[in-house]
Amino acid sequence: MSIQLPIDIDSVKGFLAADEGEALYQYAQAAAELGPLLEVGSYCGKSTVYLGAACRDKNSVVYAVDHHRGSEEHQLGEEYHDPDLYDASVELMDSFKAFRTTMRRAGLEDTVVPVVASSGLASRHWHTPLGMVFIDGGHSEEAAQTDYRSWVSHIVPGGILAIHDIFPNPADGGQAPYNIWKLAKASGLFEELPTVNTLGLFRRK
Ligand code: SAH
Ligand code: MG
């Protein structure tokens, strides 16, 4: 690996492959010159470490949006449920404590702004232009469409749009992220960049 991360990334729970994280890091370094970065779907902070490490030295920030209540597949009884992240007292998922721990361990508390809210709520009065948007939130069609509508219009010219979990073949995975990837492609607003594993990438024209 060519990049230096502040912590052992394998010690952070999450759903991001190393090649995808490295691509996020590389694009984030340049995008941080254009404006702050924003991700939807932080979970325990794996992707946030890559984004935060890339923009810390540029004095930029990452807005890390997640309600920390988990996606459909993280709920009790579902395939990706993690009992360590379940708050039995309220019978809800809660990944925020783990996220904060990751940010502190990585020394990113002065770089990352946690936004503990749903994507739609966080975006409602958002006006700040963004150097990069990384979408890795809920995988329902409604959640993905909301993420696209809420954030993509804020990307500055030259800025980056990254969308995780792109599976062109339905047999490989859910289609909601791929559907918004297709929206971005059809919009004419972006130059398509090479996909890295399941990470779709665009540059705003
Ligand atoms: N990027 C993470 C993985 C994210 S998993 C990593 O690198 O490991 C998806 C996350 O999206 C979950 O933490 C879930 O709570 C969050 N999420 C799902 N729907 C959301 C919504 N509508 N608004 C905000 N966060 C959402
Ligand atoms: Mg994902």
Coordinates of N, CA and C and ligand atoms in Angstrom, one line a residue:
M1 N 0.8 -1.2 0.0 CA 0.0 0.0 0.0 C 0.9 1.3 0.0
S2 N 0.5 2.2 -0.8 CA 1.3 3.4 -1.0 C 0.9 4.5 0.0
I3 N -0.2 4.3 0.7 CA -0.6 5.4 1.6 C -0.4 5.1 3.1
Q4 N -0.3 6.2 3.8 CA 0.0 6.0 5.3 C -1.3 6.4 6.0
L5 N -1.8 5.4 6.8 CA -3.0 5.7 7.6 C -2.6 5.8 9.1
P6 N -3.3 6.6 9.8 CA -3.0 6.9 11.2 C -3.2 5.7 12.1
I7 N -4.0 4.7 11.7 CA -4.3 3.5 12.5 C -4.3 2.3 11.6
D8 N -4.2 1.1 12.2 CA -4.3 -0.2 11.5 C -5.8 -0.3 11.0
I9 N -6.0 -0.1 9.7 CA -7.4 0.0 9.2 C -8.1 -1.3 9.4
D10 N -7.4 -2.4 9.5 CA -8.1 -3.7 9.7 C -8.7 -3.9 11.1
S11 N -8.3 -2.9 12.0 CA -8.8 -3.0 13.4 C -10.2 -2.3 13.4
V12 N -10.6 -1.7 12.3 CA -11.9 -0.9 12.3 C -12.9 -1.8 11.6
K13 N -14.0 -2.1 12.3 CA -15.1 -2.8 11.6 C -15.7 -2.0 10.4
G14 N -16.1 -2.7 9.4 CA -16.7 -2.0 8.3 C -16.8 -2.8 7.0
F15 N -17.2 -2.1 6.0 CA -17.5 -2.7 4.7 C -16.9 -1.9 3.6
L16 N -15.5 -1.9 3.6 CA -14.8 -1.2 2.5 C -13.5 -2.0 2.2
A17 N -13.3 -2.4 1.0 CA -12.1 -3.1 0.6 C -10.9 -2.1 0.6
A18 N -9.7 -2.7 0.8 CA -8.5 -1.8 0.8 C -8.3 -1.0 -0.5
D19 N -8.6 -1.7 -1.6 CA -8.4 -0.9 -2.9 C -9.4 0.2 -3.0
E20 N -10.6 0.0 -2.5 CA -11.6 1.1 -2.5 C -11.2 2.2 -1.6
G21 N -10.7 1.9 -0.4 CA -10.2 2.9 0.5 C -9.1 3.7 0.0
E22 N -8.2 3.0 -0.7 CA -7.0 3.7 -1.2 C -7.5 4.7 -2.4
A23 N -8.4 4.2 -3.2 CA -9.0 5.1 -4.2 C -9.6 6.3 -3.6
L24 N -10.4 6.1 -2.5 CA -11.1 7.2 -1.8 C -10.0 8.2 -1.3
Y25 N -8.9 7.7 -0.8 CA -7.9 8.5 -0.2 C -7.2 9.4 -1.3
Q26 N -6.9 8.7 -2.5 CA -6.2 9.4 -3.6 C -7.1 10.6 -4.1
Y27 N -8.4 10.3 -4.4 CA -9.3 11.3 -4.9 C -9.6 12.4 -3.9
A28 N -9.6 12.0 -2.6 CA -9.9 12.9 -1.5 C -8.8 13.9 -1.4
Q29 N -7.6 13.5 -1.5 CA -6.5 14.4 -1.4 C -6.6 15.6 -2.3
A30 N -6.9 15.3 -3.6 CA -7.1 16.4 -4.6 C -8.4 17.2 -4.3
A31 N -9.4 16.5 -4.0 CA -10.7 17.1 -3.8 C -10.7 18.1 -2.6
A32 N -9.9 17.7 -1.6 CA -9.9 18.6 -0.4 C -9.4 20.0 -0.7
E33 N -8.7 20.2 -1.9 CA -8.3 21.5 -2.3 C -9.5 22.3 -2.7
L34 N -10.6 21.6 -3.1 CA -11.7 22.3 -3.7 C -12.8 22.7 -2.7
G35 N -12.8 22.0 -1.6 CA -13.9 22.2 -0.6 C -13.9 21.1 0.4
P36 N -14.8 21.2 1.4 CA -15.0 20.1 2.3 C -15.5 18.9 1.7
L37 N -15.3 17.7 2.3 CA -15.8 16.4 1.9 C -17.0 16.0 2.7
L38 N -17.9 15.2 2.1 CA -19.0 14.7 2.8 C -19.3 13.3 2.5
E39 N -19.5 12.4 3.5 CA -19.9 11.0 3.3 C -21.2 10.8 3.9
V40 N -22.0 9.9 3.2 CA -23.2 9.4 3.8 C -23.0 7.9 4.1
G41 N -23.1 7.6 5.4 CA -22.8 6.2 5.8 C -21.4 6.0 6.3
S42 N -21.2 6.2 7.6 CA -19.9 6.1 8.2 C -19.7 4.8 9.0
Y43 N -20.8 4.3 9.5 CA -20.7 3.1 10.3 C -19.7 3.3 11.4
C44 N -18.7 2.4 11.5 CA -17.7 2.6 12.5 C -16.5 3.4 12.1
G45 N -16.5 4.0 10.9 CA -15.5 5.0 10.6 C -14.4 4.5 9.6
K46 N -14.6 3.4 9.0 CA -13.5 2.9 8.2 C -13.3 3.8 7.0
S47 N -14.3 4.1 6.2 CA -14.1 5.0 5.1 C -13.8 6.4 5.6
T48 N -14.3 6.8 6.7 CA -14.0 8.1 7.3 C -12.5 8.3 7.6
V49 N -11.8 7.2 8.0 CA -10.4 7.3 8.2 C -9.6 7.6 6.9
Y50 N -10.0 6.9 5.9 CA -9.3 7.2 4.6 C -9.6 8.6 4.1
L51 N -10.8 9.1 4.2 CA -11.2 10.4 3.8 C -10.5 11.5 4.7
G52 N -10.6 11.2 6.0 CA -10.1 12.2 7.0 C -8.6 12.3 6.9
A53 N -7.9 11.1 6.7 CA -6.4 11.2 6.6 C -6.0 12.0 5.4
A54 N -6.8 11.8 4.3 CA -6.4 12.5 3.1 C -6.6 14.0 3.2
C55 N -7.6 14.5 3.9 CA -7.8 15.9 4.0 C -7.3 16.6 5.2
R56 N -6.8 15.8 6.2 CA -6.3 16.5 7.4 C -5.1 17.4 7.1
D57 N -4.2 17.0 6.3 CA -3.0 17.8 6.0 C -3.4 19.0 5.1
K58 N -4.5 19.0 4.5 CA -5.0 20.1 3.6 C -5.8 21.1 4.5
N59 N -6.0 20.8 5.7 CA -6.8 21.6 6.6 C -8.3 21.7 6.2
S60 N -8.7 20.7 5.5 CA -10.1 20.6 5.1 C -10.8 19.8 6.1
V61 N -12.1 19.5 6.0 CA -12.9 18.7 6.9 C -13.7 17.7 6.1
V62 N -14.1 16.7 6.9 CA -15.1 15.7 6.4 C -16.4 15.8 7.2
Y63 N -17.5 16.0 6.6 CA -18.8 15.9 7.3 C -19.2 14.4 7.1
A64 N -19.4 13.7 8.3 CA -19.6 12.3 8.3 C -21.1 12.1 8.7
V65 N -22.0 11.9 7.7 CA -23.4 11.8 8.0 C -23.8 10.4 8.2
D66 N -24.4 10.1 9.3 CA -25.0 8.7 9.6 C -25.9 8.9 10.8
H67 N -27.1 8.3 10.7 CA -27.9 8.3 11.9 C -27.5 7.2 12.9
H68 N -26.5 6.4 12.5 CA -25.9 5.4 13.3 C -27.0 4.4 13.9
R69 N -28.1 4.3 13.2 CA -29.1 3.3 13.5 C -29.0 2.1 12.6
G70 N -28.0 2.0 11.7 CA -27.8 0.9 10.9 C -28.8 0.9 9.7
S71 N -28.3 0.2 8.6 CA -29.1 0.0 7.4 C -30.0 -1.2 7.7
E72 N -30.8 -1.5 6.7 CA -31.7 -2.7 6.8 C -31.0 -4.0 7.2
E73 N -29.8 -4.2 6.6 CA -29.1 -5.5 6.8 C -28.4 -5.5 8.1
H74 N -28.3 -4.4 8.8 CA -27.7 -4.4 10.2 C -28.6 -4.6 11.3
Q75 N -29.9 -4.7 11.0 CA -30.9 -4.8 12.1 C -30.8 -6.1 12.8
L76 N -31.3 -6.2 14.0 CA -31.4 -7.5 14.8 C -32.0 -8.6 13.9
G77 N -31.3 -9.7 13.8 CA -31.8 -10.8 13.0 C -31.4 -10.8 11.5
E78 N -30.8 -9.7 11.1 CA -30.5 -9.6 9.7 C -29.0 -10.0 9.4
E79 N -28.7 -10.2 8.2 CA -27.4 -10.9 7.8 C -26.2 -10.2 8.4
Y80 N -26.1 -8.9 8.4 CA -24.9 -8.1 8.8 C -25.1 -7.5 10.2
H81 N -26.0 -8.1 11.0 CA -26.2 -7.6 12.4 C -24.9 -7.9 13.2
D82 N -24.5 -6.8 14.0 CA -23.3 -7.0 14.9 C -23.8 -6.7 16.3
P83 N -23.9 -7.8 17.1 CA -24.4 -7.6 18.5 C -23.6 -6.6 19.3
D84 N -22.3 -6.4 19.0 CA -21.5 -5.4 19.7 C -22.1 -3.9 19.5
L85 N -22.8 -3.8 18.4 CA -23.3 -2.4 18.1 C -24.8 -2.3 18.3
Y86 N -25.3 -3.1 19.2 CA -26.7 -3.1 19.5 C -27.0 -2.5 20.9
D87 N -27.8 -1.5 21.0 CA -28.1 -0.9 22.3 C -29.4 -1.6 22.7
A88 N -29.3 -2.6 23.6 CA -30.5 -3.4 24.0 C -31.5 -2.5 24.8
S89 N -30.9 -1.5 25.5 CA -31.8 -0.7 26.3 C -32.9 0.1 25.5
V90 N -32.6 0.4 24.3 CA -33.6 1.0 23.4 C -34.0 0.2 22.2
E91 N -33.4 -1.1 22.2 CA -33.6 -2.0 21.1 C -33.3 -1.4 19.7
L92 N -32.2 -0.7 19.7 CA -31.8 -0.1 18.4 C -30.3 -0.3 18.2
M93 N -29.9 -0.3 16.9 CA -28.5 -0.2 16.6 C -27.9 1.1 17.0
D94 N -26.6 1.1 17.4 CA -25.9 2.4 17.7 C -24.4 2.2 17.4
S95 N -24.0 2.7 16.3 CA -22.6 2.6 15.9 C -21.9 3.9 16.2
F96 N -22.5 4.8 16.8 CA -21.9 6.1 17.0 C -20.7 6.1 18.0
K97 N -20.9 5.2 19.1 CA -19.8 5.1 20.1 C -18.5 4.6 19.4
A98 N -18.7 3.5 18.6 CA -17.6 2.9 17.9 C -17.0 3.9 16.9
F99 N -17.8 4.7 16.3 CA -17.3 5.7 15.3 C -16.5 6.7 16.0
R100 N -16.9 7.2 17.2 CA -16.1 8.2 17.9 C -14.8 7.6 18.4
T101 N -14.9 6.3 18.8 CA -13.6 5.7 19.2 C -12.6 5.6 18.1
T102 N -13.1 5.3 16.9 CA -12.2 5.2 15.7 C -11.6 6.6 15.4
M103 N -12.4 7.6 15.5 CA -11.9 9.0 15.2 C -10.9 9.4 16.2
R104 N -11.1 9.1 17.5 CA -10.2 9.5 18.5 C -8.9 8.7 18.3
R105 N -9.0 7.4 18.1 CA -7.7 6.6 17.9 C -7.0 7.1 16.7
A106 N -7.7 7.5 15.7 CA -7.0 7.9 14.4 C -6.5 9.4 14.5
G107 N -6.8 10.1 15.6 CA -6.4 11.5 15.7 C -7.1 12.4 14.7
L108 N -8.4 12.0 14.4 CA -9.2 12.8 13.4 C -10.3 13.6 14.0
E109 N -10.3 13.8 15.3 CA -11.4 14.6 15.9 C -11.4 16.1 15.5
D110 N -10.2 16.6 15.0 CA -10.2 18.0 14.5 C -10.4 18.1 13.0
T111 N -10.7 17.0 12.4 CA -10.9 16.9 10.9 C -12.3 16.5 10.5
V112 N -12.9 15.6 11.4 CA -14.2 15.0 11.0 C -15.3 15.6 11.8
V113 N -16.3 16.0 11.2 CA -17.5 16.6 11.8 C -18.6 15.5 11.7
P114 N -18.9 14.8 12.9 CA -20.0 13.9 12.8 C -21.3 14.6 12.7
V115 N -22.2 14.1 11.8 CA -23.5 14.6 11.7 C -24.4 13.4 11.9
V116 N -24.9 13.3 13.2 CA -25.7 12.2 13.6 C -27.2 12.4 13.2
A117 N -27.5 12.1 12.0 CA -28.9 12.4 11.4 C -29.0 11.6 10.1
S118 N -30.3 11.5 9.7 CA -30.5 10.8 8.4 C -30.0 11.8 7.3
S119 N -29.7 11.2 6.2 CA -29.2 11.9 5.1 C -30.1 13.1 4.6
G120 N -31.4 12.7 4.6 CA -32.4 13.7 4.1 C -32.5 14.9 5.1
L121 N -32.5 14.6 6.4 CA -32.6 15.7 7.4 C -31.3 16.5 7.3
A122 N -30.2 15.9 7.3 CA -28.9 16.6 7.3 C -28.8 17.6 6.0
S123 N -29.4 17.1 5.0 CA -29.3 17.9 3.7 C -30.3 19.1 3.6
R124 N -31.3 19.1 4.5 CA -32.5 19.9 4.2 C -32.1 21.4 4.1
H125 N -31.2 21.9 4.9 CA -30.8 23.3 4.7 C -29.3 23.4 4.3
W126 N -28.8 22.4 3.7 CA -27.4 22.4 3.3 C -27.2 23.3 2.1
H127 N -26.1 24.2 2.2 CA -25.8 25.1 1.0 C -24.3 25.1 0.7
T128 N -23.5 24.4 1.5 CA -22.1 24.5 1.4 C -21.6 23.7 0.2
P129 N -20.9 24.3 -0.7 CA -20.3 23.6 -1.9 C -19.3 22.5 -1.4
L130 N -19.3 21.4 -2.0 CA -18.5 20.2 -1.5 C -17.4 19.8 -2.6
G131 N -16.2 19.5 -2.1 CA -15.2 19.0 -3.0 C -15.4 17.6 -3.4
M132 N -16.1 16.8 -2.5 CA -16.3 15.4 -2.8 C -17.4 14.9 -2.0
V133 N -18.2 14.0 -2.6 CA -19.3 13.4 -1.9 C -19.1 11.9 -2.1
F134 N -19.2 11.1 -1.0 CA -19.1 9.7 -1.0 C -20.4 9.1 -0.5
I135 N -21.1 8.4 -1.3 CA -22.4 7.8 -0.9 C -22.3 6.3 -0.6
D136 N -22.5 6.0 0.7 CA -22.4 4.6 1.2 C -23.4 4.4 2.3
G137 N -24.6 4.9 2.1 CA -25.7 4.8 3.1 C -26.6 3.6 2.9
G138 N -27.9 3.9 3.1 CA -28.9 2.8 3.0 C -29.0 2.3 1.5
H139 N -29.4 1.0 1.4 CA -29.4 0.4 0.1 C -30.8 0.2 -0.4
S140 N -31.8 0.8 0.3 CA -33.2 0.7 -0.3 C -33.2 1.7 -1.5
E141 N -34.1 1.5 -2.4 CA -34.2 2.4 -3.6 C -34.4 3.9 -3.1
E142 N -35.3 4.0 -2.1 CA -35.7 5.3 -1.6 C -34.4 6.0 -0.9
A143 N -33.7 5.2 -0.1 CA -32.5 5.8 0.6 C -31.5 6.3 -0.4
A144 N -31.2 5.5 -1.4 CA -30.2 5.8 -2.4 C -30.6 7.0 -3.2
Q145 N -31.9 7.0 -3.6 CA -32.4 8.2 -4.4 C -32.3 9.5 -3.6
T146 N -32.7 9.4 -2.3 CA -32.6 10.5 -1.4 C -31.2 11.0 -1.3
D147 N -30.2 10.1 -1.2 CA -28.8 10.5 -1.1 C -28.4 11.2 -2.4
Y148 N -28.8 10.7 -3.5 CA -28.4 11.3 -4.8 C -29.0 12.7 -4.9
R149 N -30.3 12.8 -4.6 CA -31.0 14.1 -4.8 C -30.4 15.1 -3.8
S150 N -30.1 14.7 -2.6 CA -29.7 15.6 -1.5 C -28.3 16.2 -1.7
W151 N -27.4 15.4 -2.2 CA -26.0 15.8 -2.1 C -25.3 16.1 -3.4
V152 N -25.7 15.5 -4.5 CA -24.9 15.5 -5.7 C -24.9 16.9 -6.3
S153 N -26.0 17.7 -6.1 CA -26.0 19.1 -6.7 C -25.0 20.0 -6.0
H154 N -24.4 19.6 -4.9 CA -23.5 20.5 -4.1 C -22.1 20.3 -4.5
I155 N -21.8 19.4 -5.4 CA -20.4 19.1 -5.8 C -19.9 20.2 -6.7
V156 N -18.8 20.7 -6.4 CA -18.2 21.8 -7.2 C -17.6 21.3 -8.5
P157 N -17.5 22.1 -9.6 CA -16.8 21.7 -10.8 C -15.4 21.1 -10.4
G158 N -15.0 20.0 -11.0 CA -13.8 19.4 -10.7 C -13.8 18.4 -9.5
G159 N -14.9 18.5 -8.7 CA -15.1 17.7 -7.5 C -15.5 16.3 -7.9
I160 N -15.5 15.4 -6.9 CA -15.6 14.0 -7.1 C -16.9 13.5 -6.4
L161 N -17.6 12.6 -7.2 CA -18.7 11.8 -6.7 C -18.3 10.3 -6.6
A162 N -18.4 9.7 -5.5 CA -18.0 8.3 -5.3 C -19.2 7.6 -4.8
I163 N -19.6 6.5 -5.3 CA -20.7 5.7 -4.9 C -20.3 4.2 -4.7
H164 N -20.6 3.8 -3.4 CA -20.1 2.4 -3.1 C -21.2 1.4 -3.4
D165 N -20.7 0.1 -3.6 CA -21.6 -1.1 -3.8 C -22.3 -1.0 -5.2
I166 N -21.5 -0.8 -6.2 CA -21.9 -0.8 -7.6 C -21.9 -2.3 -8.1
F167 N -23.1 -2.8 -8.4 CA -23.1 -4.2 -8.9 C -24.0 -4.2 -10.2
P168 N -23.3 -4.1 -11.3 CA -24.1 -4.1 -12.6 C -24.9 -5.4 -12.8
N169 N -24.4 -6.5 -12.2 CA -25.1 -7.8 -12.3 C -26.0 -8.0 -11.1
P170 N -27.3 -8.0 -11.2 CA -28.2 -8.1 -10.0 C -27.8 -9.4 -9.2
A171 N -27.2 -10.4 -9.8 CA -26.9 -11.6 -9.0 C -25.8 -11.3 -8.0
D172 N -25.0 -10.2 -8.2 CA -23.9 -9.9 -7.3 C -24.3 -9.0 -6.1
G173 N -25.5 -8.3 -6.2 CA -25.9 -7.4 -5.1 C -27.0 -6.5 -5.5
G174 N -27.5 -5.8 -4.5 CA -28.7 -4.9 -4.7 C -28.4 -3.8 -5.8
Q175 N -29.5 -3.3 -6.4 CA -29.3 -2.5 -7.5 C -29.5 -1.0 -7.2
A176 N -29.9 -0.6 -6.0 CA -30.1 0.8 -5.7 C -28.9 1.7 -5.9
P177 N -27.7 1.3 -5.4 CA -26.5 2.2 -5.7 C -26.2 2.2 -7.2
Y178 N -26.4 1.1 -7.9 CA -26.1 1.1 -9.3 C -27.1 2.0 -10.0
N179 N -28.3 2.0 -9.5 CA -29.3 2.9 -10.2 C -29.0 4.4 -10.1
I180 N -28.4 4.8 -8.9 CA -28.0 6.2 -8.9 C -26.7 6.4 -9.6
W181 N -25.9 5.4 -9.7 CA -24.7 5.5 -10.5 C -25.1 5.8 -12.0
K182 N -26.2 5.1 -12.4 CA -26.7 5.3 -13.8 C -27.3 6.7 -14.0
L183 N -27.9 7.2 -12.9 CA -28.5 8.5 -12.9 C -27.3 9.6 -13.2
A184 N -26.3 9.4 -12.4 CA -25.1 10.3 -12.5 C -24.5 10.2 -13.9
K185 N -24.4 9.0 -14.5 CA -23.8 8.8 -15.8 C -24.7 9.5 -16.9
A186 N -26.1 9.3 -16.7 CA -27.0 9.9 -17.7 C -27.2 11.4 -17.6
S187 N -26.8 11.9 -16.4 CA -27.1 13.3 -16.2 C -26.3 14.3 -17.1
G188 N -25.2 13.8 -17.6 CA -24.3 14.6 -18.4 C -23.5 15.6 -17.6
L189 N -23.6 15.5 -16.3 CA -22.9 16.5 -15.5 C -21.5 16.0 -15.1
F190 N -21.2 14.7 -15.4 CA -20.0 14.1 -14.9 C -19.2 13.4 -16.0
E191 N -17.9 13.5 -15.7 CA -16.9 12.6 -16.5 C -16.8 11.3 -15.7
E192 N -17.0 10.2 -16.3 CA -16.9 8.9 -15.6 C -15.4 8.5 -15.4
L193 N -15.1 8.1 -14.2 CA -13.7 7.7 -13.9 C -13.7 6.2 -13.8
P194 N -12.6 5.5 -13.9 CA -12.6 4.1 -13.7 C -13.1 3.6 -12.4
T195 N -14.0 2.6 -12.4 CA -14.5 2.0 -11.2 C -13.4 1.2 -10.5
V196 N -13.4 1.3 -9.2 CA -12.4 0.5 -8.4 C -13.1 -0.5 -7.6
N197 N -13.0 -1.8 -8.0 CA -13.8 -2.9 -7.3 C -15.3 -2.5 -7.3
T198 N -15.9 -2.2 -6.2 CA -17.4 -1.8 -6.3 C -17.6 -0.3 -6.1
L199 N -16.5 0.4 -6.2 CA -16.5 1.9 -6.0 C -16.7 2.6 -7.3
G200 N -17.9 3.2 -7.6 CA -18.1 4.0 -8.8 C -17.6 5.4 -8.6
L201 N -17.0 6.0 -9.6 CA -16.3 7.3 -9.4 C -16.6 8.2 -10.6
F202 N -16.9 9.5 -10.3 CA -17.1 10.5 -11.3 C -16.4 11.8 -11.0
R203 N -16.1 12.6 -12.0 CA -15.7 13.9 -11.7 C -16.7 14.9 -12.3
R204 N -17.1 15.9 -11.5 CA -18.0 16.9 -11.9 C -17.4 17.8 -13.0
K205 N -18.1 18.0 -14.1 CA -17.6 18.8 -15.2 C -17.6 20.3 -14.8
Ligands
SAH1 N1 -18.7 3.5 4.9 C1 -18.8 2.5 6.0 C2 -20.0 1.5 5.8 C3 -21.3 2.2 5.8 S1 -22.6 1.0 6.2 C4 -17.5 1.7 6.0 O1 -16.5 2.2 5.4 O2 -17.4 0.7 6.7 C5 -24.0 2.0 5.9 C6 -24.3 3.0 7.0 O3 -25.3 3.9 6.4 C7 -24.8 2.5 8.3 O4 -24.0 2.9 9.4 C8 -26.2 3.1 8.4 O5 -26.5 3.6 9.8 C9 -26.1 4.3 7.5 N2 -27.4 4.8 6.9 C10 -28.3 4.0 6.3 N3 -29.3 4.7 5.8 C11 -29.0 6.0 6.2 C12 -29.7 7.3 6.0 N4 -30.9 7.3 5.4 N5 -29.2 8.4 6.5 C13 -28.0 8.3 7.2 N6 -27.3 7.2 7.4 C14 -27.8 6.0 6.9
MG2 MG -21.1 0.0 1.2

